[in-house]
Amino acid sequence: MKIPIYQVDAFTSEVFSGNPAAVCLLDHWAPDSTLQAIAAENNLSETAFVVQNRGEFDLRWFTPITEVALCGHATLASAYVLFERQKWPQQKIRFQTRKSGQLIVGKKDRMFEMDFPSRPPTPERSADGFFEILGVPPIIVLNSDEDILAVVESEQAVRDLKPDFTALAGLNCRGLIVTARGDRADFVSRFFAPAVGVQEDPVTGSAHCVLVPYWAGLLKRKNLHAIQVSKRGGELFCRDRGKRVIIAGEAAMYMEGTIEIEEF
């Protein structure tokens, strides 16, 4: 059977930057083992699988080694494919997910606006061991639903990070978000998740479910401009809405094609 597949660079206006995600459009769900095998074959940080369901879409995300509960850039990439390639006629797309509820994405000019759950970081945790992991001392370390948030002194410190990935993989979390106030943006970040098969994610929408409420509270501002300062880099425009956050960005099509596998 043939499955349409697209590779989209998310949180950027041009290819070769932002975060690449694969988007596969299915008529019906394949076995989980098949979905995982496709994601492993794609070998991108995330592959999104989309099935239309009564005017909405079911959505799941897989890294090369596991399914995840929430992914921002692959959601943006999925919306881009549906709006721009499939010509979805409505102003918004509603995605139903298994672990993160309903996610709504709207299109405004060239921007795609995602309505995601807010995940404010919880009270401070011990910073013991984080100097050894990061190579710089964190100002504060906080927990969140899935990730650990470490705040460091400056944007340059975030850019210069060379973490110990072996130690990182031993943390009891999905990934580590490292952030600081930005020089040209309200804040910057990087995201490391070797435990789920992603050494460093280029641009991480779901991490901003944690970052937006943190920085909105600190800066006393609802609208925030963020840059993820990975090697590829990406730009996000965010808004704190209490229990929800808006995470917006552009996207660029890199490739489209067809997967050919046996019928399932």
Short mmCIF file of C-alpha atoms in Angstrom, two decimals:
data_model
loop_
_atom_site.label_atom_id
_atom_site.label_comp_id
_atom_site.label_asym_id
_atom_site.label_seq_id
_atom_site.Cartn_x
_atom_site.Cartn_y
_atom_site.Cartn_z
CA MET A 1 0.00 0.00 0.00
CA LYS A 2 1.01 3.61 -0.51
CA ILE A 3 1.04 6.27 2.22
CA PRO A 4 1.49 9.99 1.41
CA ILE A 5 4.41 11.45 3.35
CA TYR A 6 5.59 15.04 3.68
CA GLN A 7 8.66 16.51 5.34
CA VAL A 8 8.09 20.01 6.66
CA ASP A 9 10.46 22.41 8.40
CA ALA A 10 8.50 23.96 11.28
CA PHE A 11 8.98 27.30 13.07
CA THR A 12 10.81 28.79 10.11
CA SER A 13 9.98 30.53 6.84
CA GLU A 14 12.64 28.70 4.82
CA VAL A 15 14.00 25.20 4.42
CA PHE A 16 17.17 23.98 6.11
CA SER A 17 16.25 25.69 9.37
CA GLY A 18 13.58 25.17 12.02
CA ASN A 19 12.64 21.62 13.01
CA PRO A 20 11.97 18.99 10.34
CA ALA A 21 8.99 16.70 10.91
CA ALA A 22 7.50 13.94 8.79
CA VAL A 23 3.72 13.88 8.32
CA CYS A 24 2.00 10.68 7.16
CA LEU A 25 -1.66 10.75 6.08
CA LEU A 26 -3.45 7.46 6.80
CA ASP A 27 -6.90 6.22 5.84
CA HIS A 28 -7.02 4.19 9.07
CA TRP A 29 -4.70 3.37 11.94
CA ALA A 30 -1.88 0.93 11.38
CA PRO A 31 -0.55 -1.29 14.17
CA ASP A 32 1.66 0.59 16.61
CA SER A 33 4.63 -1.53 15.53
CA THR A 34 4.19 -0.29 11.94
CA LEU A 35 3.94 3.35 13.04
CA GLN A 36 7.07 2.98 15.14
CA ALA A 37 8.94 1.28 12.29
CA ILE A 38 8.06 4.14 9.92
CA ALA A 39 9.23 6.71 12.48
CA ALA A 40 12.48 4.82 12.97
CA GLU A 41 13.00 4.64 9.21
CA ASN A 42 12.38 8.39 8.86
CA ASN A 43 14.89 9.00 11.69
CA LEU A 44 13.59 12.50 12.41
CA SER A 45 12.91 13.79 15.90
CA GLU A 46 9.19 13.30 15.24
CA THR A 47 6.90 11.64 12.70
CA ALA A 48 3.22 12.63 12.89
CA PHE A 49 0.44 10.28 11.80
CA VAL A 50 -2.91 11.82 10.87
CA VAL A 51 -6.28 10.09 10.32
CA GLN A 52 -9.39 12.10 9.38
CA ASN A 53 -12.32 11.38 11.68
CA ARG A 54 -15.72 13.05 11.14
CA GLY A 55 -14.56 16.55 10.32
CA GLU A 56 -11.65 16.41 12.74
CA PHE A 57 -8.31 14.61 12.73
CA ASP A 58 -6.77 12.07 15.05
CA LEU A 59 -3.09 12.79 15.61
CA ARG A 60 -0.20 10.79 17.08
CA TRP A 61 3.54 11.46 17.25
CA PHE A 62 6.51 9.08 17.32
CA THR A 63 10.23 9.65 17.81
CA PRO A 64 12.56 7.03 16.31
CA ILE A 65 12.16 4.94 19.49
CA THR A 66 8.85 5.79 21.19
CA GLU A 67 5.45 7.48 21.04
CA VAL A 68 5.21 10.84 22.85
CA ALA A 69 2.30 12.56 24.58
CA LEU A 70 2.68 15.97 22.93
CA CYS A 71 4.69 17.45 20.07
CA GLY A 72 4.50 21.02 18.84
CA HIS A 73 6.54 21.18 15.66
CA ALA A 74 4.99 18.02 14.17
CA THR A 75 1.52 19.41 14.98
CA LEU A 76 2.40 22.62 13.15
CA ALA A 77 3.77 20.55 10.25
CA SER A 78 0.56 18.49 10.14
CA ALA A 79 -1.58 21.63 10.03
CA TYR A 80 0.62 23.05 7.28
CA VAL A 81 0.11 19.91 5.16
CA LEU A 82 -3.66 19.92 5.71
CA PHE A 83 -4.08 23.64 5.01
CA GLU A 84 -1.58 24.06 2.18
CA ARG A 85 -1.46 20.67 0.43
CA GLN A 86 -4.84 19.15 1.25
CA LYS A 87 -6.65 22.53 1.03
CA TRP A 88 -8.61 22.13 4.27
CA PRO A 89 -11.46 24.67 3.76
CA GLN A 90 -12.17 25.70 7.35
CA GLN A 91 -10.34 28.37 9.35
CA LYS A 92 -9.26 25.95 12.06
CA ILE A 93 -8.18 22.35 12.32
CA ARG A 94 -9.10 20.29 15.38
CA PHE A 95 -6.78 17.48 16.31
CA GLN A 96 -7.83 14.81 18.79
CA THR A 97 -4.89 13.29 20.66
CA ARG A 98 -4.63 10.35 23.00
CA LYS A 99 -2.78 12.02 25.87
CA SER A 100 -3.07 15.80 25.41
CA GLY A 101 -6.76 16.29 24.61
CA GLN A 102 -7.93 18.46 21.75
CA LEU A 103 -5.44 20.72 20.00
CA ILE A 104 -6.66 23.48 17.69
CA VAL A 105 -4.56 25.10 14.98
CA GLY A 106 -5.62 28.18 13.04
CA LYS A 107 -3.98 29.91 10.10
CA LYS A 108 -3.39 33.67 10.01
CA ASP A 109 -1.56 34.89 6.91
CA ARG A 110 1.69 32.86 6.86
CA MET A 111 1.49 32.00 10.55
CA PHE A 112 0.03 28.85 12.13
CA GLU A 113 -1.33 29.38 15.65
CA MET A 114 -1.51 26.34 17.93
CA ASP A 115 -3.73 26.28 21.02
CA PHE A 116 -1.92 24.03 23.54
CA PRO A 117 -2.29 23.22 27.24
CA SER A 118 -0.24 25.34 29.64
CA ARG A 119 2.20 23.33 31.76
CA PRO A 120 3.62 25.74 34.36
CA PRO A 121 6.77 24.47 36.04
CA THR A 122 6.34 23.26 39.60
CA PRO A 123 8.35 24.46 42.62
CA GLU A 124 12.11 24.43 42.63
CA ARG A 125 14.03 21.17 42.79
CA SER A 126 17.60 20.54 43.87
CA ALA A 127 20.22 21.72 41.41
CA ASP A 128 22.67 19.06 42.58
CA GLY A 129 24.41 17.45 39.62
CA PHE A 130 23.23 19.98 37.03
CA PHE A 131 26.56 21.83 36.86
CA GLU A 132 28.14 18.51 35.83
CA ILE A 133 25.39 17.89 33.25
CA LEU A 134 25.37 21.39 31.74
CA GLY A 135 28.90 22.64 32.31
CA VAL A 136 27.48 25.88 33.75
CA PRO A 137 25.71 26.50 37.06
CA PRO A 138 21.93 26.93 36.72
CA ILE A 139 20.22 29.84 38.46
CA ILE A 140 17.24 27.65 39.26
CA VAL A 141 15.96 24.17 38.33
CA LEU A 142 12.24 23.40 38.16
CA ASN A 143 10.08 20.36 37.41
CA SER A 144 7.20 20.18 34.93
CA ASP A 145 4.78 17.48 33.78
CA GLU A 146 7.32 15.74 31.54
CA ASP A 147 10.50 17.83 31.47
CA ILE A 148 13.00 19.55 33.74
CA LEU A 149 13.54 23.30 33.27
CA ALA A 150 16.97 24.79 34.01
CA VAL A 151 17.44 28.58 33.89
CA VAL A 152 20.96 29.88 33.22
CA GLU A 153 22.58 33.29 33.26
CA SER A 154 22.55 34.43 29.62
CA GLU A 155 21.68 33.68 26.01
CA GLN A 156 25.35 33.08 25.29
CA ALA A 157 25.47 30.46 28.03
CA VAL A 158 22.54 28.65 26.36
CA ARG A 159 24.22 28.86 22.95
CA ASP A 160 27.54 27.55 24.28
CA LEU A 161 26.12 24.52 26.12
CA LYS A 162 27.85 21.19 25.55
CA PRO A 163 25.93 18.93 27.91
CA ASP A 164 26.92 15.50 29.15
CA PHE A 165 24.44 13.36 27.19
CA THR A 166 25.15 10.22 29.16
CA ALA A 167 24.21 11.99 32.39
CA LEU A 168 21.24 13.64 30.65
CA ALA A 169 19.84 10.28 29.59
CA GLY A 170 19.80 9.21 33.23
CA LEU A 171 17.44 11.99 34.32
CA ASN A 172 13.93 10.83 35.21
CA CYS A 173 12.14 12.95 32.59
CA ARG A 174 11.36 13.21 28.88
CA GLY A 175 13.91 15.97 28.36
CA LEU A 176 15.80 18.95 29.73
CA ILE A 177 14.83 22.52 28.76
CA VAL A 178 17.58 25.10 29.22
CA THR A 179 16.55 28.75 29.00
CA ALA A 180 17.66 32.34 29.62
CA ARG A 181 16.54 35.87 28.82
CA GLY A 182 17.24 36.66 25.19
CA ASP A 183 19.29 39.40 23.58
CA ARG A 184 16.92 39.83 20.60
CA ALA A 185 13.91 37.97 21.96
CA ASP A 186 12.13 37.78 25.29
CA PHE A 187 13.77 34.42 25.99
CA VAL A 188 15.82 31.70 24.32
CA SER A 189 16.04 27.98 24.90
CA ARG A 190 17.47 24.64 23.88
CA PHE A 191 15.97 21.18 24.44
CA PHE A 192 17.77 17.88 24.99
CA ALA A 193 15.95 14.52 25.11
CA PRO A 194 18.32 11.54 24.67
CA ALA A 195 15.98 9.38 26.78
CA VAL A 196 13.45 9.39 23.92
CA GLY A 197 16.02 9.11 21.14
CA VAL A 198 16.57 12.82 20.43
CA GLN A 199 19.96 14.20 21.45
CA GLU A 200 18.92 17.79 20.76
CA ASP A 201 15.59 18.85 19.28
CA PRO A 202 16.06 21.85 16.95
CA VAL A 203 12.79 23.64 17.88
CA THR A 204 10.41 22.26 20.51
CA GLY A 205 6.86 23.58 20.56
CA SER A 206 5.79 21.44 23.52
CA ALA A 207 8.63 22.82 25.68
CA HIS A 208 7.01 26.24 25.28
CA CYS A 209 3.97 24.95 27.18
CA VAL A 210 6.38 25.17 30.13
CA LEU A 211 8.46 28.16 29.02
CA VAL A 212 5.57 30.52 28.24
CA PRO A 213 3.93 30.48 31.70
CA TYR A 214 7.36 30.71 33.35
CA TRP A 215 8.54 33.74 31.38
CA ALA A 216 5.10 35.39 31.29
CA GLY A 217 5.11 35.35 35.09
CA LEU A 218 8.69 36.58 35.35
CA LEU A 219 8.44 39.31 32.71
CA LYS A 220 4.83 40.30 33.54
CA ARG A 221 3.94 40.05 29.86
CA LYS A 222 1.37 37.93 28.00
CA ASN A 223 2.82 38.15 24.48
CA LEU A 224 6.29 36.70 24.13
CA HIS A 225 8.82 36.33 21.33
CA ALA A 226 11.02 33.25 21.64
CA ILE A 227 14.01 31.86 19.75
CA GLN A 228 15.31 28.32 20.11
CA VAL A 229 19.04 28.73 19.62
CA SER A 230 19.92 25.25 18.34
CA LYS A 231 22.18 24.89 15.31
CA ARG A 232 19.18 25.03 12.93
CA GLY A 233 17.33 27.61 15.04
CA GLY A 234 13.66 28.52 15.10
CA GLU A 235 11.33 31.39 15.98
CA LEU A 236 8.10 31.21 17.99
CA PHE A 237 5.48 33.82 18.81
CA CYS A 238 3.64 32.94 22.00
CA ARG A 239 0.78 34.16 24.17
CA ASP A 240 -0.06 33.18 27.72
CA ARG A 241 -3.79 32.53 28.17
CA GLY A 242 -3.85 31.06 31.64
CA LYS A 243 -4.71 27.38 31.26
CA ARG A 244 -3.77 27.47 27.56
CA VAL A 245 -0.89 28.89 25.55
CA ILE A 246 -0.80 30.02 21.93
CA ILE A 247 2.35 28.96 20.10
CA ALA A 248 2.69 30.31 16.57
CA GLY A 249 5.21 29.99 13.79
CA GLU A 250 5.72 29.56 10.07
CA ALA A 251 6.59 26.41 8.12
CA ALA A 252 8.26 25.46 4.86
CA MET A 253 7.76 22.38 2.70
CA TYR A 254 10.96 20.45 2.06
CA MET A 255 9.77 17.18 0.47
CA GLU A 256 6.71 15.14 -0.40
CA GLY A 257 6.48 11.57 -1.59
CA THR A 258 5.05 8.12 -0.96
CA ILE A 259 5.85 5.31 1.43
CA GLU A 260 5.33 1.84 -0.04
CA ILE A 261 4.76 -0.95 2.47
CA GLU A 262 2.68 -4.08 2.76
CA GLU A 263 -1.04 -3.75 3.51
CA PHE A 264 -1.97 -3.58 7.20
#
